[in-house]
mmCIF file of C-alpha atoms in Angstrom:
data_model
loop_
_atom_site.group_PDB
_atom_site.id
_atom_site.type_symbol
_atom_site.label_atom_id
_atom_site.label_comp_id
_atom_site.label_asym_id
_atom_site.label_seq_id
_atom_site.Cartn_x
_atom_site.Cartn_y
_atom_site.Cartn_z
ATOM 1 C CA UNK A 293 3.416 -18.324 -2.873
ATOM 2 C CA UNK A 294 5.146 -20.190 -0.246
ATOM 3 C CA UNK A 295 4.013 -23.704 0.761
ATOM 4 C CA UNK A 296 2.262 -22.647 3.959
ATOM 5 C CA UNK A 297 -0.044 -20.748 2.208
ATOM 6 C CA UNK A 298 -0.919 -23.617 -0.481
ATOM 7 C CA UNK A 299 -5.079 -23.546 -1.417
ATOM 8 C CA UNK A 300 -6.403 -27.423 -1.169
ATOM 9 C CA UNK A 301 -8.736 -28.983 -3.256
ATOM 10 C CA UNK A 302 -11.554 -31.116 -2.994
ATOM 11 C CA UNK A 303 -9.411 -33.666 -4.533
ATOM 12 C CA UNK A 304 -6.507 -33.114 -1.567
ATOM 13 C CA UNK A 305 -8.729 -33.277 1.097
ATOM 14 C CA UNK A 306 -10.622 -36.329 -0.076
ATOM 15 C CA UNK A 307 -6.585 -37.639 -0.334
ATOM 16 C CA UNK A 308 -6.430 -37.068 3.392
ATOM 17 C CA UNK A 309 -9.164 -38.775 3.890
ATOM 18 C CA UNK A 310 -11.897 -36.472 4.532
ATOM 19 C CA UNK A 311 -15.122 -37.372 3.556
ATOM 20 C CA UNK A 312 -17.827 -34.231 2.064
ATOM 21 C CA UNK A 313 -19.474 -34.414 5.435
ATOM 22 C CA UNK A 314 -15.939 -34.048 6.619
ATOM 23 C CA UNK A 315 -15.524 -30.778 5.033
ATOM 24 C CA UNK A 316 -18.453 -29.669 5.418
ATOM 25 C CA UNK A 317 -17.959 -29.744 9.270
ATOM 26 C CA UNK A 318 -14.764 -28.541 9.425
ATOM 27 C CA UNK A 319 -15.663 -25.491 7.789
ATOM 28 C CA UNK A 320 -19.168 -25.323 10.217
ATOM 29 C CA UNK A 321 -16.176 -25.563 12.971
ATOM 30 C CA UNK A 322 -14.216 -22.390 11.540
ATOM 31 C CA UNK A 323 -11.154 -24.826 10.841
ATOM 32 C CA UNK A 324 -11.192 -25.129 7.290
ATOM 33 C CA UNK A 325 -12.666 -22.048 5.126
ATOM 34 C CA UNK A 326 -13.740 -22.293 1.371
ATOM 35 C CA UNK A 327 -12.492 -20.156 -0.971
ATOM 36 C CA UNK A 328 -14.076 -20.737 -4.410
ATOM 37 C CA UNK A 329 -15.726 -23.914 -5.563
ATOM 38 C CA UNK A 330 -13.815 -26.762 -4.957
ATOM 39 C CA UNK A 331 -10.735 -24.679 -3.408
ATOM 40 C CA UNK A 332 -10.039 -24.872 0.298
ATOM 41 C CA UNK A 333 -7.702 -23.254 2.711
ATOM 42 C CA UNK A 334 -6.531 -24.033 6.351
ATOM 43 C CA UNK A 335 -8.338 -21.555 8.652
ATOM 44 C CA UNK A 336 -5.709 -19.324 10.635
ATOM 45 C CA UNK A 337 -5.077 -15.638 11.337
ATOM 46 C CA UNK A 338 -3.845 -14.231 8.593
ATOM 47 C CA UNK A 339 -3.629 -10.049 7.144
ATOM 48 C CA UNK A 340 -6.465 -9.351 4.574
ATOM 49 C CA UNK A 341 -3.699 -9.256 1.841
ATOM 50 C CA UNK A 342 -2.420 -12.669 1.949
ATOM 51 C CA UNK A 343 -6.082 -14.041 1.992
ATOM 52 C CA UNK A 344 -6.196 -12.199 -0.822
ATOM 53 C CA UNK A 345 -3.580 -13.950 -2.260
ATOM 54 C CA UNK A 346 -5.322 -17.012 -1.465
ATOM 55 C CA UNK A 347 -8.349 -15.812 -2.923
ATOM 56 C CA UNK A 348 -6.160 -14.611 -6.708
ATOM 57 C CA UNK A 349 -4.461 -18.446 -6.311
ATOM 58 C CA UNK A 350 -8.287 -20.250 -5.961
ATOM 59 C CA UNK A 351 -9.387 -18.284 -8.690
ATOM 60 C CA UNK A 352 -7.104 -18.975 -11.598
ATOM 61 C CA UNK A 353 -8.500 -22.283 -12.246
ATOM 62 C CA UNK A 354 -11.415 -20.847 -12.809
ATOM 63 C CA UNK A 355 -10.425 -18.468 -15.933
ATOM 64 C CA UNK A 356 -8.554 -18.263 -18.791
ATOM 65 C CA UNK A 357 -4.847 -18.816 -18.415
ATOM 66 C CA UNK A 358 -4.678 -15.762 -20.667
ATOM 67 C CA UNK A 359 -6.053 -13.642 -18.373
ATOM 68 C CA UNK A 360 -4.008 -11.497 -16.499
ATOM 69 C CA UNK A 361 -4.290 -10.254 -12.771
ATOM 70 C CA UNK A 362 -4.493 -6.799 -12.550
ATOM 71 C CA UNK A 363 -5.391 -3.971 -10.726
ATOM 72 C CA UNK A 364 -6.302 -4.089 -6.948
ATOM 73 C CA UNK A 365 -5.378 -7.900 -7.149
ATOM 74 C CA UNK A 366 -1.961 -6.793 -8.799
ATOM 75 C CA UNK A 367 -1.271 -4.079 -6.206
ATOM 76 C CA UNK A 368 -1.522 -6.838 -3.700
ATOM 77 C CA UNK A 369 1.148 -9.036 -5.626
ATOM 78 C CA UNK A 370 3.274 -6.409 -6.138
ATOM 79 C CA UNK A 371 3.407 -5.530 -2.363
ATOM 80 C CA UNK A 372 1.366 -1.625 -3.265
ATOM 81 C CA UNK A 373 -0.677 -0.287 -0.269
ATOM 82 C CA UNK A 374 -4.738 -0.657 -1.422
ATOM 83 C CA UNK A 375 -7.557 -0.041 -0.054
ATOM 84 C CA UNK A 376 -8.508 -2.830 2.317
ATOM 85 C CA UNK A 377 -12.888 -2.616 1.386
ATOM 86 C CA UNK A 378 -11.489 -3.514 -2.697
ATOM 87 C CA UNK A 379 -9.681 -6.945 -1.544
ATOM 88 C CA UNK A 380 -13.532 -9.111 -1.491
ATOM 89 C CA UNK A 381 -12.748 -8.932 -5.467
ATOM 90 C CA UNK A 382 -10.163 -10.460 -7.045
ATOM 91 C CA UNK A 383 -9.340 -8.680 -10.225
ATOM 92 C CA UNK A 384 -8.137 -9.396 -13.760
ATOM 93 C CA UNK A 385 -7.944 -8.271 -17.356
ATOM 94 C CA UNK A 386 -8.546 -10.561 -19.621
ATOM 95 C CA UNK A 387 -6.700 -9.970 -23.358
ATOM 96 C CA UNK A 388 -9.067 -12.330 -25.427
ATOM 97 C CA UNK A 389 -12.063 -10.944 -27.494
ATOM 98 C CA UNK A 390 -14.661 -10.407 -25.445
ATOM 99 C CA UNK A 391 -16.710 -8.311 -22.802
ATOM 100 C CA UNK A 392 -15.799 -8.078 -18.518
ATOM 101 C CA UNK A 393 -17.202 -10.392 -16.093
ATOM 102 C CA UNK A 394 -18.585 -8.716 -12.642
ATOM 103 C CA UNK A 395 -19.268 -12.087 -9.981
ATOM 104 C CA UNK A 396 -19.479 -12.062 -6.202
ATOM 105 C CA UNK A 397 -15.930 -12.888 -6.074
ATOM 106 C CA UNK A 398 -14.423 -11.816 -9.394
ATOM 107 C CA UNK A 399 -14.266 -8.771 -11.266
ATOM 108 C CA UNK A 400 -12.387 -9.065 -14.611
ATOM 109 C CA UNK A 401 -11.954 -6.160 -17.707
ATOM 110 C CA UNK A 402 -11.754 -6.190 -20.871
ATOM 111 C CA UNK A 403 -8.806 -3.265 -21.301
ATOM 112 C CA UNK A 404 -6.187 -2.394 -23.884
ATOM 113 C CA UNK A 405 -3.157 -4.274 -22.158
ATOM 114 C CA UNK A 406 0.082 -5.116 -24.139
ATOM 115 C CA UNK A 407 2.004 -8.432 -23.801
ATOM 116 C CA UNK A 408 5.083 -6.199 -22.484
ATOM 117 C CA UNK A 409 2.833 -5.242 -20.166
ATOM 118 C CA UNK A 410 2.455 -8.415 -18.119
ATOM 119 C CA UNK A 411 4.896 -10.371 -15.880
ATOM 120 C CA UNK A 412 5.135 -13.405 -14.019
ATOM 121 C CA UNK A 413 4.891 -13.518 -10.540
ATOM 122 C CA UNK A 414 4.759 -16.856 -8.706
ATOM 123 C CA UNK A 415 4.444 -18.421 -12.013
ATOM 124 C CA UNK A 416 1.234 -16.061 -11.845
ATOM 125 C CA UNK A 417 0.678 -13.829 -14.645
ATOM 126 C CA UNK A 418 0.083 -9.684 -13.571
ATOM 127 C CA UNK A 419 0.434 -6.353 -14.879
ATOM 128 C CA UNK A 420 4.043 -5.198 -14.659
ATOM 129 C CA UNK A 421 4.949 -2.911 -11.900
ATOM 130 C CA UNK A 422 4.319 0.288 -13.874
ATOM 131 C CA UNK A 423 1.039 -0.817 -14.770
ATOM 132 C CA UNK A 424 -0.037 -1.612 -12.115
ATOM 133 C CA UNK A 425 0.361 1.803 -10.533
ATOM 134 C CA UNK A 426 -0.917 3.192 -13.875
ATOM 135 C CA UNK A 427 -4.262 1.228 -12.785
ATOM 136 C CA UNK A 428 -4.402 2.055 -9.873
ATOM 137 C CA UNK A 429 -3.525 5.586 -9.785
ATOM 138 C CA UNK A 430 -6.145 5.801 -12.797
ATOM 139 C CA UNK A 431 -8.714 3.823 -10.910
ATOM 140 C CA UNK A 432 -8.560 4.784 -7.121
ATOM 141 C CA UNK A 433 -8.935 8.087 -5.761
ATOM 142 C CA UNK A 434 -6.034 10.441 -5.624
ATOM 143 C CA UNK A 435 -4.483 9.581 -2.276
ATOM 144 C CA UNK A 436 -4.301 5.985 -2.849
ATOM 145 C CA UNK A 437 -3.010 6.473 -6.500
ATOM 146 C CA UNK A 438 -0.168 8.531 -4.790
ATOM 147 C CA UNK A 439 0.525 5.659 -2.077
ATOM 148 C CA UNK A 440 0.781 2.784 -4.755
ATOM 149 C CA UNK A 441 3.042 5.175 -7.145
ATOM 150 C CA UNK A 442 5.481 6.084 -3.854
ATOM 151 C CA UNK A 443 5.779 1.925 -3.328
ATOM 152 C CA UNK A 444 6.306 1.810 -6.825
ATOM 153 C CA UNK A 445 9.068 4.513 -6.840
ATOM 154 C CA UNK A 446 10.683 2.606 -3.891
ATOM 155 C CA UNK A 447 10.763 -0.281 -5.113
ATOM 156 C CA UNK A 448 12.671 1.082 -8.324
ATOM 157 C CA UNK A 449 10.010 2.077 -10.730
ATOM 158 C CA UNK A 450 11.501 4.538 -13.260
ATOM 159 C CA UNK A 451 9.030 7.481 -13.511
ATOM 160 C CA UNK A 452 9.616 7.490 -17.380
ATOM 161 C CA UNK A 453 7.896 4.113 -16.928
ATOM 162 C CA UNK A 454 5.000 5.255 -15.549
ATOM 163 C CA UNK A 455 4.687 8.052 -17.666
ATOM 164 C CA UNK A 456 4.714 5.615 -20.291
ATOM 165 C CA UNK A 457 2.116 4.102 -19.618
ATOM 166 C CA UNK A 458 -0.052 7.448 -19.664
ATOM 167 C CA UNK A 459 1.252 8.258 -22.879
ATOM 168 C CA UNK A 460 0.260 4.780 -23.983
ATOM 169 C CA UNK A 461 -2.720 4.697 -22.905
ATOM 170 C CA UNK A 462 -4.028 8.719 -22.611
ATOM 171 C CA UNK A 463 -7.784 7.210 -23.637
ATOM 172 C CA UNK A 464 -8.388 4.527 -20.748
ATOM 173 C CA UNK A 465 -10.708 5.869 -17.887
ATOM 174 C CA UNK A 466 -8.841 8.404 -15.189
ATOM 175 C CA UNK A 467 -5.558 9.055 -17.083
ATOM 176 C CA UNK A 468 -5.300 12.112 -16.380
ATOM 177 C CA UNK A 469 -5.545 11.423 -13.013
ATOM 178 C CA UNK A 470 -2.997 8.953 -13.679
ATOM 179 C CA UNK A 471 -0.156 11.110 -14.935
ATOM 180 C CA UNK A 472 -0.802 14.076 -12.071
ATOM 181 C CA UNK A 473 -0.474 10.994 -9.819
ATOM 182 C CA UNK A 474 2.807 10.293 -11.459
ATOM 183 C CA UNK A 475 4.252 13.281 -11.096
ATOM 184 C CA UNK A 476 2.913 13.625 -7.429
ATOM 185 C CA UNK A 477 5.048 10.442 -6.780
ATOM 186 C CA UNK A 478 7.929 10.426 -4.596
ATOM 187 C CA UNK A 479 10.230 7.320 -3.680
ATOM 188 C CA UNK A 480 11.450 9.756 -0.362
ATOM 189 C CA UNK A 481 7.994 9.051 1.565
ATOM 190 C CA UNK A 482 9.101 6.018 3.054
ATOM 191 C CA UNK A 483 5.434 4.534 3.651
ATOM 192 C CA UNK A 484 1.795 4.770 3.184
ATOM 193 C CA UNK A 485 0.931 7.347 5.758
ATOM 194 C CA UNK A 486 3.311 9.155 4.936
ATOM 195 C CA UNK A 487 2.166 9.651 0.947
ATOM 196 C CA UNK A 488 -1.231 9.790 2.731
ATOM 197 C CA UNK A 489 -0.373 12.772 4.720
ATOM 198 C CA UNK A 490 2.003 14.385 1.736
ATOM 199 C CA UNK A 491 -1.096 14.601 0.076
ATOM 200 C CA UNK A 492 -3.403 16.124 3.197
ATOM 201 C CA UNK A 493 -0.296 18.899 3.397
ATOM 202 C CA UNK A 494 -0.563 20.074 -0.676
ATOM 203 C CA UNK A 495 -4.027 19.801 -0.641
ATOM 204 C CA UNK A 496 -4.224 21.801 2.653
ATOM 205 C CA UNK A 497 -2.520 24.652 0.958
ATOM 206 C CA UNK A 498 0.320 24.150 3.545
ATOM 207 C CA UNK A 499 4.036 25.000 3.163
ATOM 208 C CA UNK A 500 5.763 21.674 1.316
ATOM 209 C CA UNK A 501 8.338 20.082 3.496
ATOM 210 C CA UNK A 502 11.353 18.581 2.898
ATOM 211 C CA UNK A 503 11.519 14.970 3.047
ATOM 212 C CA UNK A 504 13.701 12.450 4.819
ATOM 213 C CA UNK A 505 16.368 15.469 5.115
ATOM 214 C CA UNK A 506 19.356 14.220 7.184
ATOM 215 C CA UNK A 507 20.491 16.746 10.397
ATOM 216 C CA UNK A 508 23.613 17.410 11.983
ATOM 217 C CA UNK A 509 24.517 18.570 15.339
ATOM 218 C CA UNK A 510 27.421 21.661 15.688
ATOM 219 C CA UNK A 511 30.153 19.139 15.428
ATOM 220 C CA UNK A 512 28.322 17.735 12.206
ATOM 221 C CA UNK A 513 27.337 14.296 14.014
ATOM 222 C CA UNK A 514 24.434 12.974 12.166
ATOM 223 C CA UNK A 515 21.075 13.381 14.534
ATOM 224 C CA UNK A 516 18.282 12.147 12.644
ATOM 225 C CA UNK A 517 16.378 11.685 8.981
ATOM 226 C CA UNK A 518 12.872 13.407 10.058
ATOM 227 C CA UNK A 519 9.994 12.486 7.761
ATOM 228 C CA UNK A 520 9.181 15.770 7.008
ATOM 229 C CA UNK A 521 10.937 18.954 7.870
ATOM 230 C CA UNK A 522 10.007 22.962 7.565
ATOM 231 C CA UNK A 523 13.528 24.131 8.287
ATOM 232 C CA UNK A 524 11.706 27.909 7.728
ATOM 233 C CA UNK A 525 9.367 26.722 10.348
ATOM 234 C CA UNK A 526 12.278 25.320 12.509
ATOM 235 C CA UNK A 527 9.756 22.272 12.433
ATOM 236 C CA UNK A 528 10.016 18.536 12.297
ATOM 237 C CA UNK A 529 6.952 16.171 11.328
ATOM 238 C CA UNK A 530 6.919 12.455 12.385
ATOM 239 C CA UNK A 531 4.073 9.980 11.355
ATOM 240 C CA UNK A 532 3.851 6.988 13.569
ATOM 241 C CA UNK A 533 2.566 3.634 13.263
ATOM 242 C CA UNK A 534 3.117 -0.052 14.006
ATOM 243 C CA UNK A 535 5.389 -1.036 11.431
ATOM 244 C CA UNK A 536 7.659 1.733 12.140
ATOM 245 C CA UNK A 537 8.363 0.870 15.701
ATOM 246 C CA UNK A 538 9.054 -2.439 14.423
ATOM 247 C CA UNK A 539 12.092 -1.374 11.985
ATOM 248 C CA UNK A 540 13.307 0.445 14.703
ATOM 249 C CA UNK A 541 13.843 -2.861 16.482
ATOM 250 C CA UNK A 542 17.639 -4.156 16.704
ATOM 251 C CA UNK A 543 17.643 -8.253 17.257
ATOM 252 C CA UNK A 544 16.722 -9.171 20.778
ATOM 253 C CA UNK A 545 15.990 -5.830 21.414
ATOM 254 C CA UNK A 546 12.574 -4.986 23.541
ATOM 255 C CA UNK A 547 9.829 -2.548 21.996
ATOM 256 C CA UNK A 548 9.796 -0.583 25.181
ATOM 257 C CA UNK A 549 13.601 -0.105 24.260
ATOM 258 C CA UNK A 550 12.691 1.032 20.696
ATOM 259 C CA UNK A 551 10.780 3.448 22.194
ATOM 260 C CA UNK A 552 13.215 4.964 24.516
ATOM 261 C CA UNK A 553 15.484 5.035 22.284
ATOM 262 C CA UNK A 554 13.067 7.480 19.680
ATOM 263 C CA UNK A 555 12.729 9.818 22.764
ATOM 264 C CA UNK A 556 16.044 10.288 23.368
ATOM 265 C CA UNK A 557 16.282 10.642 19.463
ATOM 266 C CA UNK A 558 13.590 13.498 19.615
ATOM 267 C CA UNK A 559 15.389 15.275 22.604
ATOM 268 C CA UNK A 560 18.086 15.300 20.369
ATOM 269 C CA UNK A 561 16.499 16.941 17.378
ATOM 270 C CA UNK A 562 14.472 19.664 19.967
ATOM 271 C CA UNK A 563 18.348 20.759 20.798
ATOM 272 C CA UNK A 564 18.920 21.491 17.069
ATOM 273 C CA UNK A 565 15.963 24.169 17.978
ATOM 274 C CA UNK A 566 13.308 22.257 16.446
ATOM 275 C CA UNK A 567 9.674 21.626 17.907
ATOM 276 C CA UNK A 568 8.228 18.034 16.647
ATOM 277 C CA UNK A 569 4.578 17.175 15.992
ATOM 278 C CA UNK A 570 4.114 13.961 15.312
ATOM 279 C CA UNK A 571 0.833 11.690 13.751
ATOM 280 C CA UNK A 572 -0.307 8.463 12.841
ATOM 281 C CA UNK A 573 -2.431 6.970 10.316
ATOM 282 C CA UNK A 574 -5.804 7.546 11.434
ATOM 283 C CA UNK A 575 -4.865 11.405 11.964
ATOM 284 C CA UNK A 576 -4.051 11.620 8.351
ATOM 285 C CA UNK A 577 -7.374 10.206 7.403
ATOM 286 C CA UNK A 578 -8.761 13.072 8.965
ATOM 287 C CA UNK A 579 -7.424 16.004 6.712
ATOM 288 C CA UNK A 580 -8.850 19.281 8.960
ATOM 289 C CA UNK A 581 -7.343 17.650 12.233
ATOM 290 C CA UNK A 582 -4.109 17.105 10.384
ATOM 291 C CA UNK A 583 -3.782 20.939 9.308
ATOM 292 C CA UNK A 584 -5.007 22.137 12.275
ATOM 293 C CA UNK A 585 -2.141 20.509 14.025
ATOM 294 C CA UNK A 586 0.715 21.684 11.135
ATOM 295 C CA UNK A 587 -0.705 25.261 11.520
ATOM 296 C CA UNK A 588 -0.770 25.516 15.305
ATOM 297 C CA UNK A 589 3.211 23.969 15.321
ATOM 298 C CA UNK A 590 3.863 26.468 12.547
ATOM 299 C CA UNK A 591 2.656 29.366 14.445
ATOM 300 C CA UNK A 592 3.747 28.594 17.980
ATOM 301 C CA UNK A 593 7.449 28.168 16.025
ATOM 302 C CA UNK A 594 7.116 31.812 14.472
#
């Protein structure tokens, strides 16, 4: 947790000088905003994932220092796509005798979890990365169990780990989900919408593409890496979004460049003979829009 990001006490503030009526108007004003009892943060725009970070980092003082953060909480330290609606909670398991706790703020379970199991993060203790995914894949529904296990994948989880963790645990609530999940996974979808859509394709009945296959012009010049390809289709499928624009950004370059620059890359990939359909994220929340498009492309390229 860098230092920007540090939660304040009570006991900081009243260091600084501020007074309870102080604080109290300061957070009235929107400048200060209070995270649990006693715990304080700087008010400034910032994603719904690192206030949930703040949120995990107020919270500790407030449990065990047994307990372990876990589930959606642990997908956020672990850098796993979750659902945004699950991030009010902060989430732990706690390994002491004992039954779960379900507050305003807190949700924490009482579930088989091994000591080879957790890992520090930030000094923090959390589920390991296999875990995690196990959890979550286990817990959430099927498309978001498939996004956290592709993160996973990418960031170097071993499938045997996963699978582990199914075999070790085949009696917890939604295992079976767990391991289809697992072997649903793929490290080649190189982002959330694109696991998101994977799963809209299969469970559309659609043809399965290849993903992230490289292409080659006559000469065998490397044209592009599409997300997903149906060479039988002579089809290419793209799914866009913010963050993708911004990798394609070179230093000092300007977006409307980036842009430009993905045209001319899809002229390129229409000479190869293929027709390109692309999507974003919201598309791909929408399953029957999202086949409808795939099956139009597909027929028009018969």
């Amino acid at each position: 947790m860098s230092e920007t990001t540090r939660n304040l006490t009570s006991s900081d503030l009243r260091t600084m000088g501020l007074t309870p009526s102080d604080i109290r108007s300061r957070i009235k004003q929107g400048s200060l905003r209070r995270l649990r009892r006693n715990v304080y943060a700087v008010a400034e725009t910032v994603s719904p994932e690192e206030h949930h970070r703040r949120l995990i980092l107020a919270s500790l003082g407030n449990v065990a220092d047994s307990n372990v953060v876990s589930h959606i909480s642990g997908g956020i330290l672990h850098n796993l796509p979750v659902p945004r609606k699950h991030l009010r909670h902060v989430t732990m398991t706690r390994v002491t005798p004992g039954h779960g706790e379900h507050s305003d703020r807190m949700i924490v379970r009482h579930t088989a979890l091994a000591e080879d199991e957790v890992t520090l993060i930030d000094g923090m203790r959390v589920t390991t990365l296999a875990r995690t995914v196990f959890d979550l894949a286990r817990s959430l529904p099927f498309e978001w169990g498939v996004m956290a296990c592709d993160a996973g994948y990418r960031q170097g989880l071993e499938a045997t780990h996963l699978q582990l963790s199914t075999r070790r645990h085949p009696r917890l609530r939604g295992a079976p989900r767990a391991r289809r999940v697992a072997e649903f996974g793929d490290a080649r979808s190189e982002s959330a919408a694109e696991s998101l859509s994977r799963v809209q394709i299969f469970r559309a009945g659609l043809p399965q593409p290849n993903l992230q296959r490289e292409l080659f012009d006559a000469d065998g010049v490397f044209v592009a890496r599409p997300d997903f390809l149906w060479p039988e289709h002579r089809l290419v499928g793209e799914v866009d979004g913010r963050t993708k624009y911004g990798a394609l950004l070179k230093h000092g370059q300007d977006p409307i460049d980036a842009v430009m620059a993905e045209k001319r890359r899809e002229e390129s990939i229409r000479q190869l003979g293929y027709w390109v359909v692309r999507w974003d994220w919201d598309l791909a929340w929408r399953p029957d829009d999202l086949s409808s498009l795939l099956r139009r492309a597909m027929q028009w390229q018969r």
